[in-house]
Amino acid sequence: MAEYFQPEIETMPRERLRELQLAAMKESMRNAYENVPLYRERFDAAGVSVDDLTSLDDLAKFPFVVKQDMRDAYPFGMFARPMSEVARIHASSGTTGQATVVGHSANDLKNWGDCFARGIAMVGGTKDSVIQVSYGYGLFTGGLGAHAGGEAMGCAVIPTSSGNTKRQVQMMKDCGTDILCCTPSYALLIADTAIEMGYDPATEFKISGGIFGAEPASENMRQEIADKLGLQYCDVYGLSEIMGPGVAMECVERGGLHIAEDQFYCEIIDPETLEVLPDGEWGELVITTLTREACPLVRYRTRDVTRIVSEPCACGRTHRKIDRLRGRTDDMLIIRGVNVFPSQIEQVITTFPEIATQYQIILTNEGPLDKVELRVETVPDFPIDEVRKLEDLKARLAAELKSNLQVNVQIKIVEPKSIERSEGKAKRIIDLRG
Amino acid sequence: MVDQLTVFLENRTGHLASLTRAISDSGFNMHALYLADTADFGVARILCDKPAEVKAMLVERGFRAALTAVVAVRLADEPGSLATLLEHCDAKGLNVEYAYCFLGDGDHAIDVLKFDDGAAEETLRAGGFTLVAAEEIYLP
């Protein structure tokens, strides 16, 4: 069944892959040390040298870089190549501060295309496919990244970029688009627009695959997109500091996103202690680039929370996977030593149709013990007259949270007016721990 | 059937007062109030003159309120009348979820029963019991 884009790389035995990673890591870190002053200073200050890398685990001895380092280095302080060898420059939006600028060499762009093309193959794409790129083109990496993937595969690429949604639908129908690439929210808008225009894209359009990323999407939303457009949903992970979309992509087995491990080395760390965690444990994703020439990154802290899934995948690819992102480290709570993300609690709540979406978490402490209270409301038509049903709902919700979070949560069902509705971002967490 | 007003209440000091004040401030009158309580919440069951209007007013003010269909039976105010009623329910396989009583005018009591069976009212009427119509309770 499975067709791979680069079978020799994607199904490489793990031992060989690890050897290749170590060799590439040494070369990449040498590039960083020799050409970027920041790395030279940091490595020297930490008393580590590239020669200390005798195994992949030795990477843990090296210092991290964070987004702020890239802001401070604006514009070209992190470049390891002269402008004559830089083929393209992308930049992050800078909505939360100084923009970050990332350079790509010609090889970097080729590798990027290869990474993304692997995802095209994951949704059944071949050189015969028509691929519509409805990500924005420009400084944002989505459009040109997907475009490069389509070209690497040899697809017919339709660079619609984002916007003018009715025309998107018309192109999709008339050109027989097989694969759509865009953000999940835009995919849903395209699907709804097609339906409003009188089409049933799931049955009337040729489309069979979609590669969606750059923003979070709930499981319900993914299912809705897949159903409305009638396609296999591929989640794509990437970030402009590292490359762009294609760092990891989701195969048909849907048990996580295969990291392009020949190009990126991923670690999961505890964001508090900064210790490397074993595979399977949730924490902050840290990425070291293995092949990037223009802007190599060593132990870049993404702030994204996930875990590494190392079990063999039925699709035959040997590259390990990252799980669906659980949130950002900034949102993390530490409760009795356990890392808990509000998104986990939200996920459990959404499986209870009796509970309204408003909720609030109150953290207090009784002596050394943290106490967690979750305040929820029932939906308006819940039979509040039946005390047993209310008690039963509390018990089931508490049991479900306990099994998901490994933390005891006291459930308090409250009246609608008890949880403050704010106009902007709702205040979900109230931490009263002294 | 009689529409009973059910209001979910968090356990907070003065909260029942705020509920009853909200009802009276809006010009409504209560005939009976029965409170079920658990460790951290209570459920107030109320018979009042205009249950649908009171419910809308409470929801508007941020309460979680609902209407619940209950059966009201008029019984003689004498020993054994409630026992007779409940024995009849048992004999007919009617399961009582909860019940409460209050004295009506004169020499009778009104028993309010919540069944999980929609046909309960018909079964009791056929058994010769006097059911109280909604209007009799709602009238001011």
Coordinates of C-alpha atoms in Angstrom, one line a residue:
Chain A
M1 CA 0.0 0.0 0.0
A2 CA 2.4 2.6 1.1
E3 CA 4.4 4.5 -1.4
Y4 CA 7.3 6.4 0.0
F5 CA 8.9 9.5 -1.5
Q6 CA 12.4 8.6 -0.3
P7 CA 12.1 4.9 0.8
E8 CA 15.8 4.4 1.4
I9 CA 15.8 7.3 4.0
E10 CA 12.3 6.9 5.4
T11 CA 12.6 3.2 6.1
M12 CA 16.3 3.2 7.0
P13 CA 17.0 0.7 9.8
R14 CA 17.2 2.7 13.1
E15 CA 20.8 1.8 13.8
R16 CA 22.0 3.2 10.5
L17 CA 19.7 6.2 10.9
R18 CA 21.3 6.9 14.3
E19 CA 24.8 6.7 12.8
L20 CA 23.8 9.0 10.1
Q21 CA 22.3 11.4 12.6
L22 CA 25.5 11.5 14.7
A23 CA 27.7 12.2 11.7
A24 CA 25.3 14.9 10.4
M25 CA 25.0 16.4 13.9
K26 CA 28.8 16.7 14.3
E27 CA 29.0 18.4 10.9
S28 CA 26.1 20.7 11.6
M29 CA 27.4 21.7 15.0
R30 CA 30.8 22.4 13.6
N31 CA 29.2 24.7 11.1
A32 CA 27.4 26.5 13.9
Y33 CA 30.5 26.8 16.1
E34 CA 32.8 28.0 13.3
N35 CA 30.4 30.5 11.7
V36 CA 28.0 31.8 14.3
P37 CA 29.6 33.8 17.2
L38 CA 26.7 33.0 19.6
Y39 CA 27.5 29.3 19.4
R40 CA 31.2 29.8 19.8
E41 CA 30.6 31.9 22.9
R42 CA 28.0 29.5 24.4
F43 CA 30.0 26.3 23.7
D44 CA 33.2 27.8 25.1
A45 CA 31.4 29.2 28.2
A46 CA 29.9 25.8 28.9
G47 CA 33.2 24.1 28.3
V48 CA 31.9 21.8 25.6
S49 CA 33.3 21.1 22.1
V50 CA 31.9 19.4 19.1
D51 CA 34.6 16.7 19.7
D52 CA 32.7 15.7 22.9
L53 CA 29.9 14.3 20.7
T54 CA 30.6 10.6 20.8
S55 CA 27.0 9.6 20.8
L56 CA 23.6 11.3 20.3
D57 CA 23.1 11.4 24.0
D58 CA 26.1 13.7 24.4
L59 CA 24.0 16.4 22.9
A60 CA 22.4 16.9 26.3
K61 CA 25.7 18.5 27.4
F62 CA 25.2 21.5 25.0
P63 CA 23.4 24.7 25.8
F64 CA 20.0 25.6 24.5
V65 CA 19.0 28.4 22.2
V66 CA 15.6 30.1 22.5
K67 CA 13.5 32.4 20.4
Q68 CA 14.9 35.5 22.2
D69 CA 18.4 34.6 21.0
M70 CA 17.2 34.8 17.4
R71 CA 15.5 38.1 18.1
D72 CA 18.7 39.5 19.7
A73 CA 20.6 38.3 16.6
Y74 CA 18.3 40.2 14.2
P75 CA 18.7 40.3 11.3
F76 CA 21.7 38.1 10.4
G77 CA 23.5 37.2 13.6
M78 CA 22.5 33.5 13.4
F79 CA 23.5 33.1 9.8
A80 CA 26.4 30.7 9.2
R81 CA 26.7 31.5 5.5
P82 CA 27.6 34.7 3.6
M83 CA 24.7 36.2 1.6
S84 CA 26.2 34.9 -1.6
E85 CA 25.1 31.4 -0.4
V86 CA 21.7 32.4 0.9
A87 CA 19.0 31.6 -1.6
R88 CA 16.0 32.9 0.4
I89 CA 15.0 34.7 3.5
H90 CA 11.8 34.0 5.5
A91 CA 10.7 35.8 8.6
S92 CA 8.3 35.1 11.4
S93 CA 5.4 37.5 11.8
G94 CA 6.8 39.2 14.9
T95 CA 3.4 39.7 16.4
T96 CA 4.8 38.9 19.9
G97 CA 8.0 41.0 19.6
Q98 CA 10.9 41.5 17.2
A99 CA 10.6 39.5 14.1
T100 CA 13.0 36.6 13.5
V101 CA 14.8 36.2 10.2
V102 CA 15.9 32.8 8.9
G103 CA 18.1 32.2 5.9
H104 CA 17.9 29.2 3.6
S105 CA 20.7 28.0 1.2
A106 CA 19.8 26.3 -2.0
N107 CA 20.4 22.9 -0.3
D108 CA 18.2 23.9 2.6
L109 CA 15.4 24.7 0.2
K110 CA 15.9 21.3 -1.6
N111 CA 15.8 19.4 1.7
W112 CA 12.7 21.3 2.8
G113 CA 10.9 20.3 -0.4
D114 CA 11.9 16.7 0.2
C115 CA 10.6 16.8 3.8
F116 CA 7.2 18.1 2.6
A117 CA 7.1 15.7 -0.3
R118 CA 7.2 12.8 2.1
G119 CA 3.9 14.1 3.5
I120 CA 2.4 14.3 0.1
A121 CA 3.3 10.6 -0.4
M122 CA 1.7 9.9 3.0
V123 CA -1.7 11.1 1.7
G124 CA -1.2 9.0 -1.5
G125 CA 0.2 11.8 -3.7
T126 CA 2.5 11.0 -6.7
K127 CA 3.9 13.0 -9.6
D128 CA 0.5 12.6 -11.2
S129 CA -1.2 14.5 -8.4
V130 CA -2.6 18.0 -8.6
I131 CA -1.8 19.9 -5.5
Q132 CA -3.4 23.2 -4.5
V133 CA -1.5 25.4 -2.1
S134 CA -3.9 27.6 -0.2
Y135 CA -1.4 28.7 2.4
G136 CA -0.4 32.3 2.2
Y137 CA 2.7 32.9 0.1
G138 CA 5.3 35.3 1.3
L139 CA 7.5 35.7 4.3
F140 CA 5.3 33.1 6.0
T141 CA 6.8 29.7 5.3
G142 CA 3.5 27.8 4.7
G143 CA 2.9 28.7 1.0
L144 CA 6.4 28.3 -0.4
G145 CA 7.1 25.3 1.8
A146 CA 4.2 23.4 0.5
H147 CA 4.9 24.6 -3.0
A148 CA 8.5 23.3 -2.7
G149 CA 7.1 19.9 -1.6
G150 CA 4.8 19.7 -4.6
E151 CA 7.6 20.5 -7.0
A152 CA 9.9 18.0 -5.3
M153 CA 7.3 15.3 -5.8
G154 CA 6.8 16.4 -9.4
C155 CA 3.1 17.3 -8.9
A156 CA 1.2 19.9 -10.8
V157 CA 1.2 22.7 -8.3
I158 CA -1.7 25.3 -8.2
P159 CA -0.4 28.3 -6.2
T160 CA -3.7 29.8 -5.2
S161 CA -2.3 31.2 -2.0
S162 CA -5.0 32.1 0.6
G163 CA -8.1 34.3 0.0
N164 CA -10.8 34.5 -2.7
T165 CA -12.4 31.4 -1.4
K166 CA -15.0 30.9 -4.1
R167 CA -12.3 30.9 -6.7
Q168 CA -10.4 28.4 -4.6
V169 CA -13.4 26.1 -4.8
Q170 CA -13.8 26.6 -8.5
M171 CA -10.2 25.8 -9.1
M172 CA -10.4 22.8 -6.9
K173 CA -13.4 21.5 -8.8
D174 CA -12.4 22.4 -12.4
C175 CA -8.7 21.4 -12.1
G176 CA -9.4 18.2 -10.3
T177 CA -7.3 19.0 -7.2
D178 CA -6.1 15.8 -5.5
I179 CA -4.4 17.4 -2.4
L180 CA -5.1 20.6 -0.6
C181 CA -2.6 22.3 1.6
C182 CA -3.6 25.1 4.0
T183 CA -4.5 25.9 7.6
P184 CA -7.2 23.8 9.2
S185 CA -9.5 26.8 9.7
Y186 CA -9.1 27.7 6.0
A187 CA -9.8 24.2 5.0
L188 CA -13.1 24.3 6.9
L189 CA -14.0 27.6 5.3
I190 CA -13.2 26.2 1.8
A191 CA -15.4 23.2 2.6
D192 CA -18.3 25.3 3.9
T193 CA -18.0 27.6 0.9
A194 CA -18.1 24.7 -1.5
I195 CA -21.2 23.4 0.2
E196 CA -22.8 26.9 0.1
M197 CA -22.1 27.0 -3.6
G198 CA -24.2 23.9 -4.0
Y199 CA -21.5 21.3 -4.2
D200 CA -20.8 18.2 -2.1
P201 CA -17.0 18.2 -2.3
A202 CA -16.8 14.8 -0.5
T203 CA -18.5 13.0 -3.4
E204 CA -18.3 15.4 -6.3
F205 CA -14.7 16.6 -6.1
K206 CA -11.6 14.5 -6.9
I207 CA -9.8 15.6 -3.7
S208 CA -8.5 12.7 -1.6
G209 CA -5.8 14.2 0.7
G210 CA -5.2 17.3 2.8
I211 CA -2.1 18.6 4.5
F212 CA -3.0 21.0 7.2
G213 CA -1.0 22.8 9.8
A214 CA 0.4 26.1 11.2
E215 CA -2.4 26.3 13.8
P216 CA -4.0 23.9 16.4
A217 CA -7.1 21.9 15.4
S218 CA -9.3 19.8 17.7
E219 CA -10.1 16.2 16.9
N220 CA -13.7 17.3 16.1
M221 CA -12.5 19.9 13.7
R222 CA -10.2 17.5 11.9
Q223 CA -13.0 15.0 11.5
E224 CA -15.3 17.7 10.2
I225 CA -12.8 18.7 7.6
A226 CA -12.1 15.1 6.6
D227 CA -15.8 14.3 6.3
K228 CA -16.8 17.5 4.5
L229 CA -14.1 17.3 1.9
G230 CA -13.8 13.5 1.8
L231 CA -10.1 13.2 2.3
Q232 CA -7.3 11.8 4.4
Y233 CA -6.1 14.4 6.9
C234 CA -2.4 14.8 7.3
D235 CA -1.2 17.0 10.2
V236 CA 2.0 18.8 9.4
Y237 CA 4.4 20.3 12.0
G238 CA 7.0 22.9 11.4
L239 CA 8.2 26.3 12.6
S240 CA 9.8 29.1 10.7
E241 CA 12.8 29.2 13.0
I242 CA 13.7 25.6 12.1
M243 CA 12.6 25.5 8.5
G244 CA 8.8 25.7 8.0
P245 CA 6.1 23.0 7.4
G246 CA 7.5 19.5 7.0
V247 CA 9.6 19.0 10.2
A248 CA 7.1 16.2 11.0
M249 CA 4.2 14.9 9.1
E250 CA 1.3 12.4 9.9
C251 CA 1.0 9.2 8.0
V252 CA -2.2 7.2 7.3
E253 CA -1.8 5.3 10.7
R254 CA -2.5 8.7 12.5
G255 CA -0.5 7.7 15.6
G256 CA 1.6 10.8 15.5
L257 CA 3.7 12.8 13.1
H258 CA 6.9 11.2 11.6
I259 CA 9.9 13.5 12.3
A260 CA 12.2 13.9 9.3
E261 CA 14.9 12.4 11.5
D262 CA 17.6 12.5 8.8
Q263 CA 17.3 16.3 9.0
F264 CA 16.2 17.0 12.6
Y265 CA 17.1 15.5 15.9
C266 CA 14.4 15.9 18.5
E267 CA 14.6 15.7 22.3
I268 CA 11.9 16.1 24.9
I269 CA 12.9 18.0 28.0
D270 CA 11.2 18.9 31.3
P271 CA 10.7 22.6 30.9
E272 CA 11.4 23.2 34.6
T273 CA 14.5 21.1 35.2
L274 CA 15.7 21.1 31.6
E275 CA 16.5 17.4 31.9
V276 CA 16.1 15.2 28.8
L277 CA 13.1 12.9 29.3
P278 CA 12.8 9.4 28.0
D279 CA 10.7 8.6 24.9
G280 CA 7.0 8.6 25.7
E281 CA 7.1 11.3 28.3
W282 CA 5.4 14.6 27.7
G283 CA 7.5 17.7 27.8
E284 CA 9.0 20.5 25.6
L285 CA 10.2 19.7 22.2
V286 CA 13.8 20.7 21.5
I287 CA 15.1 20.5 17.9
T288 CA 18.7 20.3 16.6
T289 CA 19.0 20.8 12.8
L290 CA 21.2 18.2 11.2
T291 CA 21.5 19.5 7.6
R292 CA 20.6 23.2 7.7
E293 CA 23.5 25.2 6.2
A294 CA 22.4 28.8 6.4
C295 CA 20.9 28.9 9.8
P296 CA 21.9 25.8 11.9
L297 CA 20.1 25.5 15.2
V298 CA 21.5 23.6 18.2
R299 CA 18.9 22.5 20.8
Y300 CA 16.3 25.1 19.9
R301 CA 13.5 25.2 22.5
T302 CA 10.3 25.2 20.6
R303 CA 8.0 25.8 23.7
D304 CA 5.7 23.2 22.0
V305 CA 4.6 20.4 24.3
T306 CA 4.5 16.8 22.9
R307 CA 6.1 13.5 23.4
I308 CA 8.1 11.1 21.3
V309 CA 6.4 8.0 20.0
S310 CA 9.1 5.4 19.3
E311 CA 7.0 2.3 18.8
P312 CA 7.4 1.0 15.2
C313 CA 4.8 2.3 12.8
A314 CA 2.7 0.1 10.7
C315 CA 3.3 2.3 7.7
G316 CA 6.9 1.0 7.6
R317 CA 8.7 4.3 8.2
T318 CA 11.4 4.0 10.8
H319 CA 11.5 7.6 11.8
R320 CA 10.1 8.2 15.2
K321 CA 7.0 10.3 15.7
I322 CA 5.9 13.2 17.8
D323 CA 2.4 13.1 19.3
R324 CA -0.2 15.8 18.5
L325 CA 0.9 19.0 20.2
R326 CA -0.6 19.4 23.7
G327 CA 0.0 23.1 24.0
R328 CA 2.7 25.6 24.8
T329 CA 5.0 25.3 27.8
D330 CA 3.8 28.8 28.9
D331 CA 0.4 27.2 29.7
M332 CA 1.7 24.3 31.8
L333 CA 0.7 23.8 35.4
I334 CA 2.6 21.8 37.9
I335 CA 0.2 20.0 40.3
R336 CA 1.7 17.8 42.9
G337 CA 4.8 17.5 40.7
V338 CA 2.7 16.4 37.7
N339 CA 2.8 18.5 34.6
V340 CA -0.8 19.3 33.6
F341 CA -1.9 21.3 30.6
P342 CA -5.3 23.1 30.5
S343 CA -5.8 21.6 27.0
Q344 CA -5.8 18.1 28.6
I345 CA -8.6 19.1 30.9
E346 CA -10.4 20.8 28.1
Q347 CA -10.1 17.6 26.0
V348 CA -11.7 15.5 28.8
I349 CA -14.5 18.1 29.2
T350 CA -15.4 18.0 25.5
T351 CA -16.1 14.3 25.8
F352 CA -18.9 15.1 28.3
P353 CA -21.9 16.5 26.4
E354 CA -23.6 17.2 29.7
I355 CA -20.9 19.8 30.6
A356 CA -20.9 23.3 29.1
T357 CA -17.6 24.6 27.6
Q358 CA -17.1 27.2 30.3
Y359 CA -14.8 26.0 33.1
Q360 CA -12.4 27.3 35.7
I361 CA -9.6 25.6 37.6
I362 CA -8.8 26.7 41.1
L363 CA -5.5 25.7 42.6
T364 CA -5.0 26.0 46.4
N365 CA -2.8 24.2 48.9
E366 CA -3.5 22.4 52.1
G367 CA -0.2 22.2 53.8
P368 CA 2.3 20.7 51.3
L369 CA -0.5 19.2 49.1
D370 CA -1.9 21.0 46.0
K371 CA -5.6 20.9 45.7
V372 CA -7.3 21.2 42.4
E373 CA -10.9 22.2 42.0
L374 CA -12.5 22.2 38.6
R375 CA -15.6 24.3 38.3
V376 CA -18.0 23.4 35.5
E377 CA -21.5 24.1 34.5
T378 CA -24.1 21.7 33.2
V379 CA -25.6 22.4 29.8
P380 CA -29.0 24.2 30.1
D381 CA -31.1 21.1 29.4
F382 CA -29.4 18.9 31.9
P383 CA -32.0 17.3 34.3
I384 CA -30.9 19.3 37.4
D385 CA -33.9 17.9 39.2
E386 CA -32.2 14.6 39.5
V387 CA -29.6 14.8 42.2
R388 CA -28.4 11.3 41.4
K389 CA -27.6 12.3 37.8
L390 CA -25.7 15.3 39.1
E391 CA -23.7 13.1 41.5
D392 CA -23.1 10.5 38.9
L393 CA -21.8 13.2 36.4
K394 CA -19.4 14.5 39.0
A395 CA -18.1 11.0 39.7
R396 CA -17.6 10.1 36.1
L397 CA -15.9 13.4 35.3
A398 CA -13.5 13.0 38.3
A399 CA -12.7 9.4 37.3
E400 CA -12.0 10.4 33.7
L401 CA -9.7 13.3 34.8
K402 CA -7.9 11.1 37.2
S403 CA -7.1 8.5 34.5
N404 CA -6.0 11.2 32.0
L405 CA -4.0 13.5 34.3
Q406 CA -2.9 11.2 37.1
V407 CA -4.1 13.9 39.5
N408 CA -7.2 14.0 41.7
V409 CA -9.5 16.7 40.7
Q410 CA -12.4 17.8 42.8
I411 CA -15.4 18.6 40.7
K412 CA -17.7 21.4 41.6
I413 CA -20.8 22.0 39.5
V414 CA -21.6 25.7 39.6
E415 CA -24.3 28.0 38.5
P416 CA -23.9 29.7 35.1
K417 CA -23.1 33.1 36.6
S418 CA -20.3 31.7 38.8
I419 CA -17.8 31.4 36.0
E420 CA -16.8 34.8 34.8
R421 CA -17.3 35.4 31.1
S422 CA -14.7 37.9 29.9
E423 CA -14.8 39.5 26.6
G424 CA -11.4 38.6 25.5
K425 CA -9.5 35.5 26.8
A426 CA -11.4 33.8 29.5
K427 CA -9.6 33.4 32.8
R428 CA -9.4 29.7 33.1
I429 CA -6.9 29.2 35.9
I430 CA -6.9 30.8 39.3
D431 CA -3.8 29.9 41.2
L432 CA -4.2 30.7 44.9
R433 CA -1.3 28.5 46.0
G434 CA 0.9 30.2 48.6
Chain B
M1 CA -49.3 17.2 35.9
V2 CA -48.0 20.2 37.8
D3 CA -44.9 22.2 36.7
Q4 CA -42.5 22.3 39.5
L5 CA -39.7 24.9 39.4
T6 CA -36.3 23.3 40.1
V7 CA -33.3 25.5 40.8
F8 CA -29.7 24.3 41.1
L9 CA -27.9 26.1 44.0
E10 CA -24.3 26.1 45.0
N11 CA -23.8 25.8 48.7
R12 CA -23.1 29.3 49.7
T13 CA -24.2 31.3 52.8
G14 CA -27.2 33.5 51.9
H15 CA -27.7 31.9 48.5
L16 CA -31.2 30.6 49.3
A17 CA -32.1 34.0 50.5
S18 CA -30.9 35.6 47.2
L19 CA -33.1 33.1 45.3
T20 CA -36.2 33.7 47.2
R21 CA -35.6 37.5 47.2
A22 CA -35.2 37.4 43.4
I23 CA -38.6 35.6 43.1
S24 CA -40.4 38.0 45.4
D25 CA -38.8 41.1 43.9
S26 CA -40.2 40.0 40.6
G27 CA -43.7 39.9 42.1
F28 CA -44.1 36.1 42.2
N29 CA -45.4 34.0 45.0
M30 CA -44.2 30.6 46.3
H31 CA -46.6 28.0 47.7
A32 CA -44.1 25.3 48.7
L33 CA -40.3 24.9 48.9
Y34 CA -38.5 21.7 49.4
L35 CA -34.7 21.6 49.5
A36 CA -32.5 18.6 48.7
D37 CA -28.9 19.1 49.7
T38 CA -25.6 17.4 49.1
A39 CA -22.0 18.2 50.2
D40 CA -21.5 21.1 47.8
F41 CA -24.8 21.8 46.0
G42 CA -28.5 21.9 46.7
V43 CA -31.6 21.5 44.6
A44 CA -34.5 23.7 45.4
R45 CA -37.9 22.4 44.3
I46 CA -40.6 25.1 44.3
L47 CA -44.3 25.3 43.6
C48 CA -45.2 28.8 42.6
D49 CA -47.9 30.8 40.8
K50 CA -46.2 31.2 37.4
P51 CA -43.5 28.6 37.0
A52 CA -42.6 29.3 33.4
E53 CA -42.2 33.0 34.0
V54 CA -40.3 32.5 37.2
K55 CA -38.0 30.1 35.4
A56 CA -37.3 32.6 32.6
M57 CA -36.6 35.4 35.1
L58 CA -34.2 33.2 37.0
V59 CA -32.3 32.0 33.9
E60 CA -32.0 35.6 32.8
R61 CA -30.4 36.4 36.2
G62 CA -27.9 33.6 35.8
F63 CA -29.5 30.8 37.8
R64 CA -29.7 27.2 36.5
A65 CA -33.5 26.6 36.6
A66 CA -35.7 24.1 35.0
L67 CA -39.4 23.0 35.0
T68 CA -40.1 19.4 36.2
A69 CA -43.4 17.7 35.8
V70 CA -44.7 16.3 39.1
V71 CA -47.9 14.8 40.3
A72 CA -49.9 16.5 43.1
V73 CA -52.5 14.4 45.0
R74 CA -55.1 15.8 47.5
L75 CA -55.3 13.6 50.6
A76 CA -57.4 13.7 53.8
D77 CA -55.4 15.1 56.7
E78 CA -55.6 11.9 58.7
P79 CA -53.4 9.1 59.8
G80 CA -52.7 6.5 57.1
S81 CA -53.7 8.5 54.0
L82 CA -50.1 8.9 52.7
A83 CA -49.3 5.2 53.5
T84 CA -52.4 4.2 51.5
L85 CA -51.3 6.3 48.5
L86 CA -47.7 4.9 48.6
E87 CA -48.9 1.3 49.0
H88 CA -51.1 1.9 45.9
C89 CA -48.0 3.2 44.0
D90 CA -46.1 0.1 45.0
A91 CA -48.8 -2.2 44.0
K92 CA -48.9 -0.6 40.6
G93 CA -45.2 -0.7 40.2
L94 CA -44.7 3.1 40.3
N95 CA -41.4 4.2 41.5
V96 CA -41.3 7.4 43.6
E97 CA -38.1 9.4 43.1
Y98 CA -39.0 11.9 45.8
A99 CA -42.0 13.3 47.5
Y100 CA -43.0 16.2 49.8
C101 CA -46.2 17.3 51.4
F102 CA -47.8 20.5 52.5
L103 CA -51.2 21.4 54.1
G104 CA -53.8 22.8 51.8
D105 CA -56.8 24.9 52.8
G106 CA -59.2 23.2 55.3
D107 CA -58.7 19.6 56.3
H108 CA -56.6 18.1 53.5
A109 CA -53.0 17.8 52.6
I110 CA -51.3 18.0 49.2
D111 CA -48.7 15.4 48.4
V112 CA -46.3 16.1 45.6
L113 CA -44.7 13.1 44.0
K114 CA -42.0 12.7 41.3
F115 CA -42.3 9.5 39.2
D116 CA -40.0 8.3 36.5
D117 CA -43.1 7.0 34.7
G118 CA -45.1 9.4 32.6
A119 CA -48.3 7.4 33.0
A120 CA -48.3 7.7 36.8
E121 CA -51.0 10.4 36.9
E122 CA -53.4 8.3 34.9
T123 CA -52.7 5.3 37.1
L124 CA -53.5 7.2 40.3
R125 CA -56.6 8.8 38.9
A126 CA -57.8 5.3 37.9
G127 CA -57.1 4.2 41.4
G128 CA -59.6 6.8 42.8
F129 CA -57.2 9.4 44.0
T130 CA -58.0 13.1 43.7
L131 CA -55.4 14.9 41.7
V132 CA -54.7 18.5 42.1
A133 CA -54.8 20.5 38.8
A134 CA -52.1 23.0 38.1
E135 CA -54.5 25.9 38.2
E136 CA -55.4 25.1 41.8
I137 CA -51.9 25.5 42.9
Y138 CA -50.8 28.4 40.6
L139 CA -53.8 30.6 41.5
P140 CA -52.7 33.5 43.7

